[in-house]
mmCIF file of C-alpha atoms in Angstrom:
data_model
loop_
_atom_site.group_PDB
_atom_site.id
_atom_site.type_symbol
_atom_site.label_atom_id
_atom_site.label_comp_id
_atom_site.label_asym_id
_atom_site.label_seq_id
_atom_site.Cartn_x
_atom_site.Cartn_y
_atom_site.Cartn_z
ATOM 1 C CA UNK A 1489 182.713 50.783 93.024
ATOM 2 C CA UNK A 1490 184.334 53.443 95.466
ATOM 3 C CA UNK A 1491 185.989 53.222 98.947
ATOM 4 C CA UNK A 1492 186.435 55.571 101.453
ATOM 5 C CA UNK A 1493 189.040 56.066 103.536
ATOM 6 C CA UNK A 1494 190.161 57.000 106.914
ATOM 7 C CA UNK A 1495 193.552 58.742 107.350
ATOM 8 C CA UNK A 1496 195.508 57.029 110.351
ATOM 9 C CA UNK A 1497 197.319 59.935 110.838
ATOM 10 C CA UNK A 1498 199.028 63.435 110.017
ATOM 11 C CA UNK A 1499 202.573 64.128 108.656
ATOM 12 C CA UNK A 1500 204.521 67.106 110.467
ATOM 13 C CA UNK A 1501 207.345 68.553 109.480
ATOM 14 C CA UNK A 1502 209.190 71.916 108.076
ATOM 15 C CA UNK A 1503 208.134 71.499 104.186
ATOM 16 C CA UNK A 1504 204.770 73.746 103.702
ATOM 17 C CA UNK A 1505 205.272 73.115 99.992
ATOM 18 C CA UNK A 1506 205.289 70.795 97.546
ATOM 19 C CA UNK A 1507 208.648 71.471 96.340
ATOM 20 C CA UNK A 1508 210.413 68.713 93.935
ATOM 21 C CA UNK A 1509 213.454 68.032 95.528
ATOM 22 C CA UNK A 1510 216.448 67.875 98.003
ATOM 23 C CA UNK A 1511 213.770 65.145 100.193
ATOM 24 C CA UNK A 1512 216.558 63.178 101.810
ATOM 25 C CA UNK A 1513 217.297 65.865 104.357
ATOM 26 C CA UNK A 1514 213.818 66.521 105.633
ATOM 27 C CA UNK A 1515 212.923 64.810 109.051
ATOM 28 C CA UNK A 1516 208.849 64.288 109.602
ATOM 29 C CA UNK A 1517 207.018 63.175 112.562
ATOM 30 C CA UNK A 1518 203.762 61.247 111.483
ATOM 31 C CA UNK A 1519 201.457 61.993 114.350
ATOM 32 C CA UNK A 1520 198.891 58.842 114.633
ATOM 33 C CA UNK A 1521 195.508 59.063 114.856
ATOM 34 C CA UNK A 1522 194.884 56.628 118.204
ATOM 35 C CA UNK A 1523 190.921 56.827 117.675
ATOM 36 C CA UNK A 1524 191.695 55.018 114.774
ATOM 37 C CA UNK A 1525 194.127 52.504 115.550
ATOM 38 C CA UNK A 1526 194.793 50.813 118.982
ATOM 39 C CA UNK A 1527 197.506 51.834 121.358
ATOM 40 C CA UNK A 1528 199.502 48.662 120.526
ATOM 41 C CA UNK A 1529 199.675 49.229 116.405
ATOM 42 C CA UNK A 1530 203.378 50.513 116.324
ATOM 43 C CA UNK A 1531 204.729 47.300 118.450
ATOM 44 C CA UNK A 1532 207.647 45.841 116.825
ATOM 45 C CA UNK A 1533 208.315 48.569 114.521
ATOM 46 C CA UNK A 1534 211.209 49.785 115.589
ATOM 47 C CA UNK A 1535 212.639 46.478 114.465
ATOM 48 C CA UNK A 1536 212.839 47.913 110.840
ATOM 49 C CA UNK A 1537 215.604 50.269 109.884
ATOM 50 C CA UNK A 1538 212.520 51.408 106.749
ATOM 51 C CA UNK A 1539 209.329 52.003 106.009
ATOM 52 C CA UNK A 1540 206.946 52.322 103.031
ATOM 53 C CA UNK A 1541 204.264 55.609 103.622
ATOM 54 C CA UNK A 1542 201.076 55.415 101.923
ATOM 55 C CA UNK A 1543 199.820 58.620 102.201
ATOM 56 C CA UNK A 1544 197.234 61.354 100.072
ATOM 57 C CA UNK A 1545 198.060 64.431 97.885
ATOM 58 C CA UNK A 1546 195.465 66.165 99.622
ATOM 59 C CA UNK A 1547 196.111 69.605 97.959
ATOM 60 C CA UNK A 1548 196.062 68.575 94.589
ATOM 61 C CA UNK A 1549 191.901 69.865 93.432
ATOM 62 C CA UNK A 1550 190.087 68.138 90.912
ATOM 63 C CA UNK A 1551 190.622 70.242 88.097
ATOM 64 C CA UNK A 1552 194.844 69.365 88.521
ATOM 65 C CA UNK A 1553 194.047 65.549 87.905
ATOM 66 C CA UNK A 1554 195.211 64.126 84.894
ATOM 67 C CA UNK A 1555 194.319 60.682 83.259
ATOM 68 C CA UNK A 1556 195.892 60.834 80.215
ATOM 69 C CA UNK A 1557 199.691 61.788 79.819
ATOM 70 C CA UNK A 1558 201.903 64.772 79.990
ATOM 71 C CA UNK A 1559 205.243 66.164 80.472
ATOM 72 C CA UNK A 1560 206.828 64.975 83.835
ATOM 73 C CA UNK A 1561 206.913 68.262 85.751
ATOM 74 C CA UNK A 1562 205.734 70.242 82.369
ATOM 75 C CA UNK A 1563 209.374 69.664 81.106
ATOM 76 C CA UNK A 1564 208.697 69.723 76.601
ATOM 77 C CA UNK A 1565 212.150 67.944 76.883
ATOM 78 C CA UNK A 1566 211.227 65.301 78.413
ATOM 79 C CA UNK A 1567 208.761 62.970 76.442
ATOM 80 C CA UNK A 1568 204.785 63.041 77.369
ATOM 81 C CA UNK A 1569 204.096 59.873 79.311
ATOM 82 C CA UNK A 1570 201.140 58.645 80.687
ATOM 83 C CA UNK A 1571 199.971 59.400 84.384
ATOM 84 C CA UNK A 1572 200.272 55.830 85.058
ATOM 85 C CA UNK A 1573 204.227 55.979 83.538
ATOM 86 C CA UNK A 1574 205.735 58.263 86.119
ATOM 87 C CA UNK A 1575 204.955 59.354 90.012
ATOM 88 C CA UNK A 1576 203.374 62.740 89.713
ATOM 89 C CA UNK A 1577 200.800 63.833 92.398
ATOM 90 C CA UNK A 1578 198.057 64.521 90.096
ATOM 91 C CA UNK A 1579 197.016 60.840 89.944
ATOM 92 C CA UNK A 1580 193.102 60.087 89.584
ATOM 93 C CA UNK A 1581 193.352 58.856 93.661
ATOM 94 C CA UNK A 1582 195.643 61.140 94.705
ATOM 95 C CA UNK A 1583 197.872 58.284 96.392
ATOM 96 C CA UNK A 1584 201.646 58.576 97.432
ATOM 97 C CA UNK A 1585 203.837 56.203 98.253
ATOM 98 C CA UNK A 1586 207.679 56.088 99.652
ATOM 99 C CA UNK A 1587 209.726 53.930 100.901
ATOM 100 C CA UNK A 1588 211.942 56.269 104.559
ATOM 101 C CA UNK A 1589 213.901 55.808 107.206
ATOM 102 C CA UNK A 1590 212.178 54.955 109.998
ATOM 103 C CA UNK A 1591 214.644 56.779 113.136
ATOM 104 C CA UNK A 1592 212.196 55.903 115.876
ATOM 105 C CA UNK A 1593 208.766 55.081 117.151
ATOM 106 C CA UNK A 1594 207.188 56.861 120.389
ATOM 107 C CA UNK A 1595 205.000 56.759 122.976
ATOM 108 C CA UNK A 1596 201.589 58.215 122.227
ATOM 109 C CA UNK A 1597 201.522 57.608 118.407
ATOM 110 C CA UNK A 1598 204.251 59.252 117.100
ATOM 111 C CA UNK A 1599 206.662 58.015 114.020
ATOM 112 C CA UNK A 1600 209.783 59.558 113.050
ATOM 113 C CA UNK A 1601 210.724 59.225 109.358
ATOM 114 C CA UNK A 1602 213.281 60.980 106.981
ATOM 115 C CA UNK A 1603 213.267 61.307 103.269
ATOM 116 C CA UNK A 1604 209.195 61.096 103.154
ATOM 117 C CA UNK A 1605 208.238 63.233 100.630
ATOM 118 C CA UNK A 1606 205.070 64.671 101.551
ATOM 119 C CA UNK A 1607 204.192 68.144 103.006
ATOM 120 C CA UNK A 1608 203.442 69.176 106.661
ATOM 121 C CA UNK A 1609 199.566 68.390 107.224
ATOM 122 C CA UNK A 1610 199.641 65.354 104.748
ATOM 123 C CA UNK A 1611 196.849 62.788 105.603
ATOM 124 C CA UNK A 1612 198.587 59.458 106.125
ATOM 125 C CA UNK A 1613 196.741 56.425 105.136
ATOM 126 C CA UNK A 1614 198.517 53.525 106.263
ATOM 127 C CA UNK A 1615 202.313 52.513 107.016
ATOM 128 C CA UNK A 1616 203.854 48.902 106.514
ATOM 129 C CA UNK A 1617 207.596 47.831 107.650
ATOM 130 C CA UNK A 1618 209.445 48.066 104.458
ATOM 131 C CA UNK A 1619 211.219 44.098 104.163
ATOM 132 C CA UNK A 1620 214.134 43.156 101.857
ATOM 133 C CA UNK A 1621 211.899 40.802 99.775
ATOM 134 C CA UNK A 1622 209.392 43.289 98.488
ATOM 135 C CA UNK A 1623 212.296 44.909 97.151
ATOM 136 C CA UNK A 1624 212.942 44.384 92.914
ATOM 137 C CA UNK A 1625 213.335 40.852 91.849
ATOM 138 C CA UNK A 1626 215.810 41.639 89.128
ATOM 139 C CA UNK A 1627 217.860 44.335 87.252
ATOM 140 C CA UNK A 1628 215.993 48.105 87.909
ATOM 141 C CA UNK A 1629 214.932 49.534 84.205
ATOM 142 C CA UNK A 1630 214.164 53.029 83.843
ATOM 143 C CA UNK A 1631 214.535 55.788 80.697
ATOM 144 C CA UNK A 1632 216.821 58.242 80.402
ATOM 145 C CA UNK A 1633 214.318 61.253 81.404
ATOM 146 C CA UNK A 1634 213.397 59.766 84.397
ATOM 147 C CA UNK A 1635 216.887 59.380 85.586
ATOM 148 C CA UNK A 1636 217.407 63.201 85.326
ATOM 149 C CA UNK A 1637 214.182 63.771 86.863
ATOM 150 C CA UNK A 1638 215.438 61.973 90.424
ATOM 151 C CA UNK A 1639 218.651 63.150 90.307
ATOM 152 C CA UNK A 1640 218.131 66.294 92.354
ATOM 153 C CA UNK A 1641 215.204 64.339 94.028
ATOM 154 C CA UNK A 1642 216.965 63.090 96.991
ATOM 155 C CA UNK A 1643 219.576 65.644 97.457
ATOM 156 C CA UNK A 1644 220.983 68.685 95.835
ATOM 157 C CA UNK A 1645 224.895 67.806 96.490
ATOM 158 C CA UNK A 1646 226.452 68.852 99.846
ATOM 159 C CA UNK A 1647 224.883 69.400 102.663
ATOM 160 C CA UNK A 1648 224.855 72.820 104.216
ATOM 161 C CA UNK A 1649 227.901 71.760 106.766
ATOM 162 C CA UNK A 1650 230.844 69.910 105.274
ATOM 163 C CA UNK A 1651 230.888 66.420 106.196
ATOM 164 C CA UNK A 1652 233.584 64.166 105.678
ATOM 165 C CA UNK A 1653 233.105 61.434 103.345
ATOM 166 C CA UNK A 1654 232.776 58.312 104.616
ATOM 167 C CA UNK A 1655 235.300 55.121 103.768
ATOM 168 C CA UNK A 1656 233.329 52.317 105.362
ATOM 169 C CA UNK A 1657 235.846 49.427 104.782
ATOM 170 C CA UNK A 1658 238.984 51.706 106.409
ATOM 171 C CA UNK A 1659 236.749 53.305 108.969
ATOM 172 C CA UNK A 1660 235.447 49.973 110.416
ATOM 173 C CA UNK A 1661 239.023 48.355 110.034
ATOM 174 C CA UNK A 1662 240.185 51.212 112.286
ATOM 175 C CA UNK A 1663 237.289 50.873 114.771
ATOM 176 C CA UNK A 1664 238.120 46.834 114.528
ATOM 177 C CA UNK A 1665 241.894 47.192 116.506
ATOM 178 C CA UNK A 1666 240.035 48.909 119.501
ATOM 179 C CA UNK A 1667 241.215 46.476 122.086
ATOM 180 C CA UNK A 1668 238.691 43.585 123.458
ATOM 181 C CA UNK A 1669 239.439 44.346 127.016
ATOM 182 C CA UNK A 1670 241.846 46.549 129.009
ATOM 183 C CA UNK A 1671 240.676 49.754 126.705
ATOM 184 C CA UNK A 1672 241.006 53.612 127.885
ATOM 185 C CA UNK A 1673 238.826 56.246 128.772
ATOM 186 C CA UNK A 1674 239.293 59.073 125.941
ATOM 187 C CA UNK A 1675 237.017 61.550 127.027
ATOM 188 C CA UNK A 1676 234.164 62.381 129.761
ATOM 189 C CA UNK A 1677 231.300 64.630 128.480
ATOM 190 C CA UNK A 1678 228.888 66.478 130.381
ATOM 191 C CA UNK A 1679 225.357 67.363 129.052
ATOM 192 C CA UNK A 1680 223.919 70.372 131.409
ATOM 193 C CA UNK A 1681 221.104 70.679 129.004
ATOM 194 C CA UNK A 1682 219.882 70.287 125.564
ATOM 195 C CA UNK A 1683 222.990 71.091 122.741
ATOM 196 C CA UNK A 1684 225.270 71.797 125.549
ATOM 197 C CA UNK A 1685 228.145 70.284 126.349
ATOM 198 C CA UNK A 1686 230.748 70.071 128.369
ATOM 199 C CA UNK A 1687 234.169 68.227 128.657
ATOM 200 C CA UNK A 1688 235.273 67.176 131.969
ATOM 201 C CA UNK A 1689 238.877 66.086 133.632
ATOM 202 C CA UNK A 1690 236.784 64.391 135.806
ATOM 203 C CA UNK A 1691 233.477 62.988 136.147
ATOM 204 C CA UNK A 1692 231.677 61.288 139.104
ATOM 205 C CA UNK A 1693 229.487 58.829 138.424
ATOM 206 C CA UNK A 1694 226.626 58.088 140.874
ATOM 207 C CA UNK A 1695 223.825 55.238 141.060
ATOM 208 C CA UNK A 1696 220.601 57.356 140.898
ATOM 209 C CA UNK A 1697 221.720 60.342 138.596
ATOM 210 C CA UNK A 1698 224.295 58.551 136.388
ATOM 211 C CA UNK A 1699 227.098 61.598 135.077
ATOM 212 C CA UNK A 1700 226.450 64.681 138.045
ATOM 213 C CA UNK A 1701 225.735 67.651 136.078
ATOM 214 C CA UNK A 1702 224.495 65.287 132.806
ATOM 215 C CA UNK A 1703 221.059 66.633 132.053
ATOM 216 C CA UNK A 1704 220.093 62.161 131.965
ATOM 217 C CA UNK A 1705 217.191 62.550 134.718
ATOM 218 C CA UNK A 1706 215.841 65.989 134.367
ATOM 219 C CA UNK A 1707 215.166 65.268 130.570
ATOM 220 C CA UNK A 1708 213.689 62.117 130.705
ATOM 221 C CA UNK A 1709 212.778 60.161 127.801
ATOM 222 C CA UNK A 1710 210.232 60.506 124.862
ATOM 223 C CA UNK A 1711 210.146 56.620 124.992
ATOM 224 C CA UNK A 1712 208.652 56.234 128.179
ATOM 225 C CA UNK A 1713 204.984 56.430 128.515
ATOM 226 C CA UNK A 1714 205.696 58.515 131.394
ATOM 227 C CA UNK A 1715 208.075 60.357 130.331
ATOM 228 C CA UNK A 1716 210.421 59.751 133.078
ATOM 229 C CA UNK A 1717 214.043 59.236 132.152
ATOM 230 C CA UNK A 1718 215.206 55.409 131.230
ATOM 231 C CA UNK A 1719 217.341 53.473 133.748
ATOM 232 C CA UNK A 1720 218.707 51.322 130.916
ATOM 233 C CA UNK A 1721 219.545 55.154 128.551
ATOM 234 C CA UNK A 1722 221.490 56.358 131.836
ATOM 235 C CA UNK A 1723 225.012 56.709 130.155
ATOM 236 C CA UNK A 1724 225.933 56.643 126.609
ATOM 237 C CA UNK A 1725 229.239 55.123 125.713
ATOM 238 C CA UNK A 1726 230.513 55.334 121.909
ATOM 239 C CA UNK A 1727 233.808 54.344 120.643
ATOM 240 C CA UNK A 1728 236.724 56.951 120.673
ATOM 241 C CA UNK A 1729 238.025 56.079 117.250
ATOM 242 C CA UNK A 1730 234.554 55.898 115.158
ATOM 243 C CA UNK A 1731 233.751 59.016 116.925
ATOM 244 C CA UNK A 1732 236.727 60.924 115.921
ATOM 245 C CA UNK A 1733 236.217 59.567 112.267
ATOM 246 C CA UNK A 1734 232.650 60.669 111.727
ATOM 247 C CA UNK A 1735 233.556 64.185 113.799
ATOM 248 C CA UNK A 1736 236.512 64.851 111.415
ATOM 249 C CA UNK A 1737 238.308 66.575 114.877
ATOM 250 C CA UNK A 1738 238.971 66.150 118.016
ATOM 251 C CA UNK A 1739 236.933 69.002 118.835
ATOM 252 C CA UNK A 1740 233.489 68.196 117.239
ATOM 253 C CA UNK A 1741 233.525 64.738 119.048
ATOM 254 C CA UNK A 1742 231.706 65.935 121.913
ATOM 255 C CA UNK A 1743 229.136 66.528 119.236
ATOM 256 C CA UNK A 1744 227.708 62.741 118.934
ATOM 257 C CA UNK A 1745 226.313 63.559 122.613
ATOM 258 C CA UNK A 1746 227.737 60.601 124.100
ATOM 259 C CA UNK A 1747 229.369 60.596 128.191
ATOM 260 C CA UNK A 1748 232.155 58.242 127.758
ATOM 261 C CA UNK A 1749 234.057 57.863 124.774
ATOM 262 C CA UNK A 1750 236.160 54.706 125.168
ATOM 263 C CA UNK A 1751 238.952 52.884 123.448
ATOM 264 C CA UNK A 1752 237.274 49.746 123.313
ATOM 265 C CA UNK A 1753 235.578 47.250 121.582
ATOM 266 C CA UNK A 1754 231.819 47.708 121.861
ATOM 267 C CA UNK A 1755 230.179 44.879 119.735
ATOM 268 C CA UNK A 1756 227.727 42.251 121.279
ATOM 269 C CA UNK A 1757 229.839 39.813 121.029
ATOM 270 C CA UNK A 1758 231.922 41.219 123.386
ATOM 271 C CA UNK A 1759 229.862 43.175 125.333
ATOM 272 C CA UNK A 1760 227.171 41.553 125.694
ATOM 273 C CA UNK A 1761 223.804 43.317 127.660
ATOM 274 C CA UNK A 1762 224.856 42.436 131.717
ATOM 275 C CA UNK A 1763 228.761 43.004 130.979
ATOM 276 C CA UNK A 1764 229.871 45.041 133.972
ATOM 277 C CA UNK A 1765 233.056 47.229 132.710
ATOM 278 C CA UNK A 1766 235.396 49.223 135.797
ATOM 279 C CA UNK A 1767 235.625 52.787 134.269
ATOM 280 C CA UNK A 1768 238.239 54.563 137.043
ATOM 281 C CA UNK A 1769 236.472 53.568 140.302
ATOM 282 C CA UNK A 1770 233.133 53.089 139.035
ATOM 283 C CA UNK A 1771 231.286 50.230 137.766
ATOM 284 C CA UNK A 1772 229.118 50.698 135.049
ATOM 285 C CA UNK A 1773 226.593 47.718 133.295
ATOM 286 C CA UNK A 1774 225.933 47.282 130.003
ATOM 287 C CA UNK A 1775 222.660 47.579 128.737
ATOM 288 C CA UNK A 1776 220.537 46.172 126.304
ATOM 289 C CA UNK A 1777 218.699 49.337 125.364
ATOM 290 C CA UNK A 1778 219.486 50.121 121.444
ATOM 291 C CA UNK A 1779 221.542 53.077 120.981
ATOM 292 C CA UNK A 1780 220.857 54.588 117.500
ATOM 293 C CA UNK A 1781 221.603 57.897 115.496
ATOM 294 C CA UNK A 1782 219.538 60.746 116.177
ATOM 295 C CA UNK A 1783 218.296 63.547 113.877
ATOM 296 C CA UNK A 1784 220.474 65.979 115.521
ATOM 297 C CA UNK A 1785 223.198 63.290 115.338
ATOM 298 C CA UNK A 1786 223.284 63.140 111.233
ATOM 299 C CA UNK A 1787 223.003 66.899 110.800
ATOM 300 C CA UNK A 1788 226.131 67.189 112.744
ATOM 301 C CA UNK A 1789 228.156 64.145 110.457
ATOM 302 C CA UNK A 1790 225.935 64.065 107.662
ATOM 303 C CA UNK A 1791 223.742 61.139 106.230
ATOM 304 C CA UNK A 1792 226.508 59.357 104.828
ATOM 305 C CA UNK A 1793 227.996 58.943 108.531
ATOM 306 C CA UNK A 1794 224.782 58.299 109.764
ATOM 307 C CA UNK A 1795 223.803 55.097 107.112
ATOM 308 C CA UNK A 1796 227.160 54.302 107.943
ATOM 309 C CA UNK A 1797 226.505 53.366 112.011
ATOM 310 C CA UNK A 1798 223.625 51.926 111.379
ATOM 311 C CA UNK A 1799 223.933 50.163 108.299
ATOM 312 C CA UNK A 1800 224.485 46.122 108.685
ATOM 313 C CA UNK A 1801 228.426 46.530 109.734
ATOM 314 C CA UNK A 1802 227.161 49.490 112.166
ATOM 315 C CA UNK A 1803 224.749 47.715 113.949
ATOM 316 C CA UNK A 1804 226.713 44.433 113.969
ATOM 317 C CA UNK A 1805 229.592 46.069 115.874
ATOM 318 C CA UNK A 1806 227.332 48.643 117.879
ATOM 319 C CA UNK A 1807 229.042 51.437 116.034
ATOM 320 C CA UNK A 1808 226.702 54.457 117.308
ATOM 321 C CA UNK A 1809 227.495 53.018 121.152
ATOM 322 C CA UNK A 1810 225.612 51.540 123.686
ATOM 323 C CA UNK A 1811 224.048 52.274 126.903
ATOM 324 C CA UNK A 1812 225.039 51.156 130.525
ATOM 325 C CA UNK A 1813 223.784 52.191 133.841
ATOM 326 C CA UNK A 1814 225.665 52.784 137.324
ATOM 327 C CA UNK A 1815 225.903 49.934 139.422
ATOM 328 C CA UNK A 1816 228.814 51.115 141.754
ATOM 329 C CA UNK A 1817 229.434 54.807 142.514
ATOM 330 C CA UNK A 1818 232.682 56.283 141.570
ATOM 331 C CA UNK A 1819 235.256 58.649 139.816
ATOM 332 C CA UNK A 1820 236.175 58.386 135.859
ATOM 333 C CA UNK A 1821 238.691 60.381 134.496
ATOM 334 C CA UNK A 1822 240.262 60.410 130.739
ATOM 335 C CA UNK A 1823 243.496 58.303 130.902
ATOM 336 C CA UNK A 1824 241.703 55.846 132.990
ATOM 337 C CA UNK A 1825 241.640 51.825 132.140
ATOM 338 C CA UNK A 1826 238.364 50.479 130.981
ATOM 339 C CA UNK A 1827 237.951 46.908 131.849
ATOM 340 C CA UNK A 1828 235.692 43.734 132.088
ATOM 341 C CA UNK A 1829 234.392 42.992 135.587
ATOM 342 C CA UNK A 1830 234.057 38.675 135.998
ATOM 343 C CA UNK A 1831 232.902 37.059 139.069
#
C-alpha cells in the first residue's frame, strides 16, 4: 500500500541548513498553499499559543535512509539505536514532526512559528493546534544519551544580547500594585517608521491618525486583508512597570514599541474591551484587539521575557498591553492622570 501526498505549504526562514541545534531562536513563516486548502483553513488558529508541524525531510536522498539502527548523529559514544528509537531525518518516510510557537496567523496564508526545526524550502504537510491533552499522560522517560543529544537542541546558552532573567512571581507581584484607576502617564512614544522611535514631552492624539507623527496609518496592518491599518491596533498601551522589568532600563523601554506606557492596571477585569480611559485631554477606548509579543519584541528581551507575557499569568493580566483607539481628540503628556471615563 502507498499514499501520496500533497504538501499544504512551504517553510521560509533564515536556516539553509540542516544544522542540529540552537532551534529555539529561529522564526519561520510557513507560506500556505491556498490551491490546496480553502481561504478559511487557518480560522480560529490564532486561539492556540502552539502548534504541532508535520512536515518532510525533503533533502534527505534515498541512499541516506536507514531502517535498521545507528549512532544518533554518528556519535560511537552514544549507543546504536534503531531508526524507530530516536528522531533522525533519515526515516524510511522522511516525516518530521514538532511541536512551535505559533506568534501569529495572516491574511493570505501565512503562519508564523518559532522553534520549528526544519530548513527554508521545507514542504509542509499538514499543521494541527497543539492542545494540552495530547500532551504525555504520565512521567517523561528517556536515556541518558538522548538527554545530551537535546541539550544544545533548543538553545546554545545566552542569547546574542544579554537579557535579564526573568522572576515571574516578583515581576507580576510588582506589575499587581499598578493602581486600578487614577494611574499616570509614564511615557509617550512616537513611531515615525519601522525601528524608530521617538520619545515625546508631548503627544497629540487625534481621531483619524491616532499618535501625529506615529507611523499607525501609513503602515497598515499584515492582518487585514487589505492591508489597511486596524482601527481597533490604533494605539498600543503597555504597563510602565512590566515594561521597565523586561527592558532592564529606562532607556530600552521605548523598545517594546508601545505609545503610552501607563501606571495602571491593564487586566480584563478591569479594563474591559469599551472602557473609555481620559489620558491628559484625550479620550482613548479600549479595545478588544489582542495585543501579543512580536518577533522583534523577544529579540529585544529575550524568550524568557517573551513566554513570560504571554504565558497563562501574562495573558490573564494583559501583560504585553492592549490596544485602544481615539474617541476624543486631545493632548497627553508624561505626568498626566490616567483615568476611567463612566457615564
Amino acid at each position: 500500500m502507498t499514499f501520496e501526498m500533497t504538501p499544504i505549504g512551504t517553510v521560509r526562514n533564515d536556516r539553509s541548513e540542516a544544522i542540529d541545534d540552537d532551534w529555539d531562536r529561529v522564526d519561520s513563516r510557513i507560506e500556505l498553499d491556498l490551491g490546496v486548502l480553502g481561504a478559511d483553513a487557518t480560522v480560529g488558529l490564532r486561539e492556540f499559543s502552539h502548534v504541532e508541524v508535520v512536515y518532510v525531510f525533503d533533502r534527505v536522498g534515498d541512499d541516506a535512509i536507514e531502517r535498521g539502527s545507528r549512532h544518533p548523529r554518528g556519535n560511537p559514544d552514544w549507543p546504536a539505536v534503531g531508526i524507530l528509537a530516536q528522531r533522525a531525518k533519515h526515516r524510511p518516510n522522511r516525516i518530521g514532526t514538532t511541536v512551535c510557537e505559533l506568534m501569529a496567523v495572516r491574511p493570505g496564508g501565512v503562519v508564523e512559528v518559532r522553534g520549528l526545526d526544519a530548513i527554508d524550502g521545507t514542504p509542509v504537510l499538514d499543521i494541527k493546534p497543539y492542545m494540552a491533552e495530547f500532551g504525555p499522560r504520565g512521567d517523561v522517560i528517556q536515556p541518558t544519551w538522548s538527554r545530551e543529544l537535546m541539550s544544545g537542541y533548543w538553545t546554545l546558552g545566552p542569547a546574542p544580547d544579554v537579557h535579564r532573567r526573568v522572576d515571574g512571581d516578583a515581576w507580576l507581584a510588582e506589575v499587581l500594585a499598578s493602581p486600578a484607576d487614577h494611574g499616570r502617564v509614564e511615557l509617550v512614544v512616537c513611531r515615525p517608521d519601522v525601528g524608530e522611535r521617538r520619545v515625546l514631552d508631548e503627544g497629540e492624539l487625534e481621531v483619524e491618525v491616532g499618535l501625529v507623527g506615529d507611523n499607525w496609518l501609513a503602515r497598515g496592518s499584515r492582518n487585514a486583508a487589505d492591508g489597511r491599518a486596524e482601527i481597533d491596533a490604533q494605539l498600543n498601551l503597555m504597563n510602565w512597570r512590566c515594561a521597565r522589568l523586561v527592558a532592564g532600563s529606562d532607556d530600552r523601554v521605548p523598545l517594546a514599541g508601545d505609545q503610552l506606557f501607563v501606571d495602571l492596571d491593564l487586566s480584563p477585569d478591569n479594563l474591559p474591551p469599551g472602557t473609555r480611559l481620559q489620558v491628559g485631554t484625550a479620550v482613548i477606548e479600549v479595545t478588544a484587539k489582542p495585543h501579543t509579543g512580536c518577533a522583534k519584541f523577544t529579540r529585544r528581551f529575550g524568550l524568557d521575557a517573551h513566554r513570560w507575557i504571554n504565558g497563562i499569568a501574562g495573558k490573564a493580566h494583559r501583560l504585553r498591553g492592549i490596544c485602544a483607539k481615539v474617541v476624543v481628540a486631545g493632548v497627553v503628556r508624561p505626568g498626566d492622570t490616567i483615568v476611567k471615563v463612566t457615564g
